[in-house]
mmCIF file of C-alpha atoms and ligand atoms in Angstrom:
data_model
loop_
_atom_site.group_PDB
_atom_site.id
_atom_site.type_symbol
_atom_site.label_atom_id
_atom_site.label_comp_id
_atom_site.label_asym_id
_atom_site.label_seq_id
_atom_site.Cartn_x
_atom_site.Cartn_y
_atom_site.Cartn_z
ATOM 1 C CA MET C 235 -14.440 1.586 -7.153
ATOM 2 C CA ILE C 236 -12.852 -0.645 -9.729
ATOM 3 C CA LEU C 237 -10.060 0.499 -11.981
ATOM 4 C CA GLU C 238 -8.212 -1.330 -14.759
ATOM 5 C CA THR C 239 -4.681 -0.699 -15.753
ATOM 6 C CA ASN C 240 -2.460 -2.070 -18.645
ATOM 7 C CA SER C 241 0.929 -0.608 -17.648
ATOM 8 C CA PRO C 242 2.998 0.147 -14.511
ATOM 9 C CA GLN C 243 2.485 3.964 -15.491
ATOM 10 C CA GLU C 244 -1.279 3.572 -15.166
ATOM 11 C CA THR C 245 -1.007 1.907 -11.713
ATOM 12 C CA PHE C 246 1.431 4.499 -10.698
ATOM 13 C CA SER C 247 -1.047 7.181 -11.725
ATOM 14 C CA ALA C 248 -3.842 5.407 -9.755
ATOM 15 C CA GLY C 249 -1.730 5.537 -6.602
ATOM 16 C CA ARG C 250 -0.919 9.117 -7.212
ATOM 17 C CA GLN C 251 -4.652 9.951 -7.362
ATOM 18 C CA LEU C 252 -5.150 8.371 -4.129
ATOM 19 C CA GLY C 253 -2.192 10.118 -2.615
ATOM 20 C CA GLU C 254 -3.485 13.603 -3.688
ATOM 21 C CA LYS C 255 -6.687 13.021 -1.901
ATOM 22 C CA ALA C 256 -4.978 11.458 1.269
ATOM 23 C CA PHE C 257 -5.968 12.747 4.773
ATOM 24 C CA PRO C 258 -4.269 12.651 8.086
ATOM 25 C CA GLY C 259 -4.609 9.456 9.776
ATOM 26 C CA GLN C 260 -5.706 7.471 6.704
ATOM 27 C CA VAL C 261 -4.844 3.866 6.658
ATOM 28 C CA ILE C 262 -4.457 2.281 3.273
ATOM 29 C CA THR C 263 -4.190 -1.497 2.957
ATOM 30 C CA LEU C 264 -2.684 -3.199 -0.119
ATOM 31 C CA THR C 265 -3.369 -6.801 -0.884
ATOM 32 C CA GLY C 266 -2.329 -8.850 -3.971
ATOM 33 C CA ASP C 267 0.221 -11.392 -4.964
ATOM 34 C CA LEU C 268 3.979 -10.947 -5.398
ATOM 35 C CA GLY C 269 4.779 -8.794 -8.311
ATOM 36 C CA VAL C 270 1.180 -7.649 -8.848
ATOM 37 C CA GLY C 271 2.168 -3.922 -8.452
ATOM 38 C CA LYS C 272 1.713 -3.038 -4.732
ATOM 39 C CA THR C 273 4.894 -1.074 -4.744
ATOM 40 C CA VAL C 274 4.317 0.625 -7.981
ATOM 41 C CA PHE C 275 0.918 1.754 -6.589
ATOM 42 C CA THR C 276 2.758 2.871 -3.402
ATOM 43 C CA GLN C 277 5.247 4.812 -5.505
ATOM 44 C CA GLY C 278 2.483 6.764 -7.117
ATOM 45 C CA LEU C 279 0.987 7.470 -3.913
ATOM 46 C CA ALA C 280 4.081 8.815 -2.448
ATOM 47 C CA LYS C 281 4.292 11.142 -5.570
ATOM 48 C CA GLY C 282 0.883 12.191 -4.830
ATOM 49 C CA LEU C 283 1.859 13.236 -1.390
ATOM 50 C CA GLY C 284 4.786 15.326 -2.805
ATOM 51 C CA ILE C 285 7.377 12.771 -1.936
ATOM 52 C CA GLU C 286 10.458 13.004 -4.375
ATOM 53 C CA GLU C 287 12.896 10.627 -2.733
ATOM 54 C CA PRO C 288 12.821 7.030 -4.199
ATOM 55 C CA VAL C 289 10.298 4.747 -2.456
ATOM 56 C CA ASN C 290 11.128 0.942 -2.444
ATOM 57 C CA SER C 291 9.801 -1.986 -0.498
ATOM 58 C CA PRO C 292 11.411 -1.814 3.014
ATOM 59 C CA THR C 293 13.229 -5.060 2.761
ATOM 60 C CA PHE C 294 15.108 -5.213 5.994
ATOM 61 C CA THR C 295 12.816 -2.975 8.035
ATOM 62 C CA ILE C 296 9.031 -3.492 8.386
ATOM 63 C CA VAL C 297 8.356 0.250 8.095
ATOM 64 C CA GLN C 298 9.927 3.132 6.323
ATOM 65 C CA VAL C 299 8.993 6.661 7.084
ATOM 66 C CA TYR C 300 8.882 9.552 4.527
ATOM 67 C CA ASP C 301 8.622 12.927 6.006
ATOM 68 C CA GLU C 302 9.050 15.320 3.208
ATOM 69 C CA GLY C 303 5.549 15.289 1.608
ATOM 70 C CA SER C 304 2.298 17.033 2.585
ATOM 71 C CA LEU C 305 1.730 14.365 5.122
ATOM 72 C CA PRO C 306 4.182 11.871 6.532
ATOM 73 C CA LEU C 307 4.081 8.486 4.821
ATOM 74 C CA TYR C 308 4.544 5.364 6.978
ATOM 75 C CA HIS C 309 5.218 2.590 4.448
ATOM 76 C CA PHE C 310 4.911 -0.960 5.743
ATOM 77 C CA ASP C 311 5.744 -4.096 4.016
ATOM 78 C CA VAL C 312 4.769 -6.990 6.245
ATOM 79 C CA TYR C 313 5.598 -9.812 3.931
ATOM 80 C CA ARG C 314 8.312 -11.122 6.136
ATOM 81 C CA ILE C 315 6.424 -10.758 9.285
ATOM 82 C CA GLY C 316 6.945 -13.763 11.579
ATOM 83 C CA ASP C 317 4.774 -13.161 14.449
ATOM 84 C CA ILE C 318 2.091 -10.510 14.801
ATOM 85 C CA GLU C 319 3.955 -9.288 17.857
ATOM 86 C CA GLU C 320 6.570 -7.871 15.723
ATOM 87 C CA MET C 321 4.056 -5.231 14.762
ATOM 88 C CA ASP C 322 4.036 -4.040 18.307
ATOM 89 C CA GLU C 323 7.853 -3.811 18.421
ATOM 90 C CA VAL C 324 7.879 -1.584 15.427
ATOM 91 C CA GLY C 325 5.176 0.714 16.816
ATOM 92 C CA PHE C 326 2.351 -0.200 14.390
ATOM 93 C CA GLU C 327 -0.391 1.192 16.757
ATOM 94 C CA GLU C 328 1.408 4.373 17.218
ATOM 95 C CA TYR C 329 1.761 4.908 13.478
ATOM 96 C CA VAL C 330 -1.803 3.987 12.645
ATOM 97 C CA MET C 331 -2.965 6.458 15.392
ATOM 98 C CA GLY C 332 -0.651 9.144 14.115
ATOM 99 C CA ASP C 333 -1.383 11.992 11.697
ATOM 100 C CA GLY C 334 0.525 10.599 8.737
ATOM 101 C CA VAL C 335 -0.763 8.133 6.043
ATOM 102 C CA SER C 336 -0.089 4.314 6.931
ATOM 103 C CA LEU C 337 0.193 2.233 4.035
ATOM 104 C CA ILE C 338 0.525 -1.497 4.301
ATOM 105 C CA GLU C 339 1.709 -3.843 1.658
ATOM 106 C CA TRP C 340 0.577 -7.524 2.474
ATOM 107 C CA ALA C 341 -1.987 -6.193 4.839
ATOM 108 C CA ASN C 342 -3.920 -9.555 4.733
ATOM 109 C CA LEU C 343 -1.064 -11.093 6.750
ATOM 110 C CA ILE C 344 -1.950 -8.806 9.746
ATOM 111 C CA GLU C 345 -5.864 -8.777 9.280
ATOM 112 C CA GLU C 346 -6.465 -9.145 12.937
ATOM 113 C CA ILE C 347 -4.767 -5.908 13.825
ATOM 114 C CA LEU C 348 -6.042 -3.767 11.043
ATOM 115 C CA PRO C 349 -8.326 -0.790 12.051
ATOM 116 C CA GLU C 350 -11.778 -1.217 10.707
ATOM 117 C CA ASN C 351 -11.792 2.371 9.295
ATOM 118 C CA ARG C 352 -9.483 2.044 6.321
ATOM 119 C CA THR C 353 -9.096 2.257 2.650
ATOM 120 C CA GLU C 354 -8.696 -1.153 1.159
ATOM 121 C CA VAL C 355 -6.805 -1.606 -2.069
ATOM 122 C CA ILE C 356 -6.796 -5.134 -3.787
ATOM 123 C CA ILE C 357 -4.755 -5.539 -6.992
ATOM 124 C CA GLU C 358 -5.402 -8.571 -9.283
ATOM 125 C CA LYS C 359 -3.909 -9.920 -12.362
ATOM 126 C CA ASP C 360 -6.035 -11.688 -15.087
ATOM 127 C CA LEU C 361 -3.639 -13.413 -17.404
ATOM 128 C CA GLU C 362 -6.491 -13.734 -20.018
ATOM 129 C CA LYS C 363 -6.466 -9.998 -20.368
ATOM 130 C CA GLY C 364 -2.670 -9.779 -20.810
ATOM 131 C CA PHE C 365 0.527 -9.880 -18.942
ATOM 132 C CA ASP C 366 0.227 -6.134 -17.871
ATOM 133 C CA TYR C 367 -3.353 -6.081 -17.093
ATOM 134 C CA ARG C 368 -4.238 -5.243 -13.578
ATOM 135 C CA LYS C 369 -7.630 -4.850 -11.694
ATOM 136 C CA ILE C 370 -7.405 -2.497 -8.802
ATOM 137 C CA ILE C 371 -10.316 -2.411 -6.277
ATOM 138 C CA ILE C 372 -10.587 0.474 -3.881
ATOM 139 C CA ASN C 373 -13.053 0.125 -0.926
ATOM 140 C CA GLU C 374 -13.733 2.602 1.783
ATOM 141 C CA MET C 375 -14.205 0.344 4.864
ATOM 142 C CA LYS C 376 -15.940 1.518 7.943
HETATM 143 P P1 LIG K 2 4.567 -6.002 -5.415
HETATM 144 O O1 LIG K 2 5.001 -4.973 -4.619
HETATM 145 O O2 LIG K 2 3.034 -6.290 -5.504
HETATM 146 O O3 LIG K 2 5.239 -7.323 -5.119
HETATM 147 P P2 LIG K 2 5.990 -4.494 -7.616
HETATM 148 O O4 LIG K 2 5.144 -3.139 -7.593
HETATM 149 O O5 LIG K 2 7.124 -4.557 -6.960
HETATM 150 O O6 LIG K 2 4.914 -5.644 -6.944
HETATM 151 O O7 LIG K 2 6.070 -5.081 -8.979
HETATM 152 C C1 LIG K 2 5.060 -5.153 -10.074
HETATM 153 C C2 LIG K 2 5.730 -5.540 -11.381
HETATM 154 O O8 LIG K 2 4.747 -5.766 -12.359
HETATM 155 C C3 LIG K 2 6.730 -4.548 -11.961
HETATM 156 O O9 LIG K 2 7.839 -5.184 -12.445
HETATM 157 C C4 LIG K 2 5.983 -3.804 -12.989
HETATM 158 O O10 LIG K 2 6.782 -3.296 -14.071
HETATM 159 C C5 LIG K 2 5.141 -4.934 -13.500
HETATM 160 N N1 LIG K 2 3.756 -4.450 -14.115
HETATM 161 C C6 LIG K 2 3.294 -4.771 -15.288
HETATM 162 N N2 LIG K 2 2.133 -4.258 -15.560
HETATM 163 C C7 LIG K 2 1.871 -3.558 -14.506
HETATM 164 C C8 LIG K 2 0.659 -2.870 -14.130
HETATM 165 N N3 LIG K 2 -0.531 -2.699 -14.908
HETATM 166 N N4 LIG K 2 0.583 -2.323 -12.968
HETATM 167 C C9 LIG K 2 1.541 -2.435 -12.155
HETATM 168 N N5 LIG K 2 2.712 -3.106 -12.325
HETATM 169 C C10 LIG K 2 2.865 -3.728 -13.539
HETATM 170 MG MG1 LIG K 3 6.143 -4.650 -2.957
#
């Protein structure tokens, strides 16, 4: 599925729609350059799960857990990951096997440990279409 948005609000809303359809154990990977809208999409997704507290990129921790929604949200931002073994230390495997929704920003950096069964979200800019234009590609991988 391919969506096109022209504002942060529209990207938020795309995330919210995915959040409303989320299921236990779902793994959602987010890929795209810095500033493309991964966190905006995540904030919408959290809203779709009924999470009201503010969601930001976890800067000093790799994972942030939100428990107040219809499903727990495990929000990973692996941008600063040094070594793939750090993912073991934070318990990545346990989260992915858990009943919550695991969402991973910069998932391409940990490609080798991603489960095959996942929802892949790729966000791209196209400056020819304007500064606020984003293409959002959502693929169910199996
Ligand atoms: P990332 O997490 O990918 O680094 P952020 O979500 O933190 O990016 O930031 C995206 C930035 O781009 C925000 O400042 C947002 O206002 C801006 N923006 C402009 N247009 C869009 C759009 N269509 N969708 C999402 N964000 C947009
Ligand atoms: Mg981010």
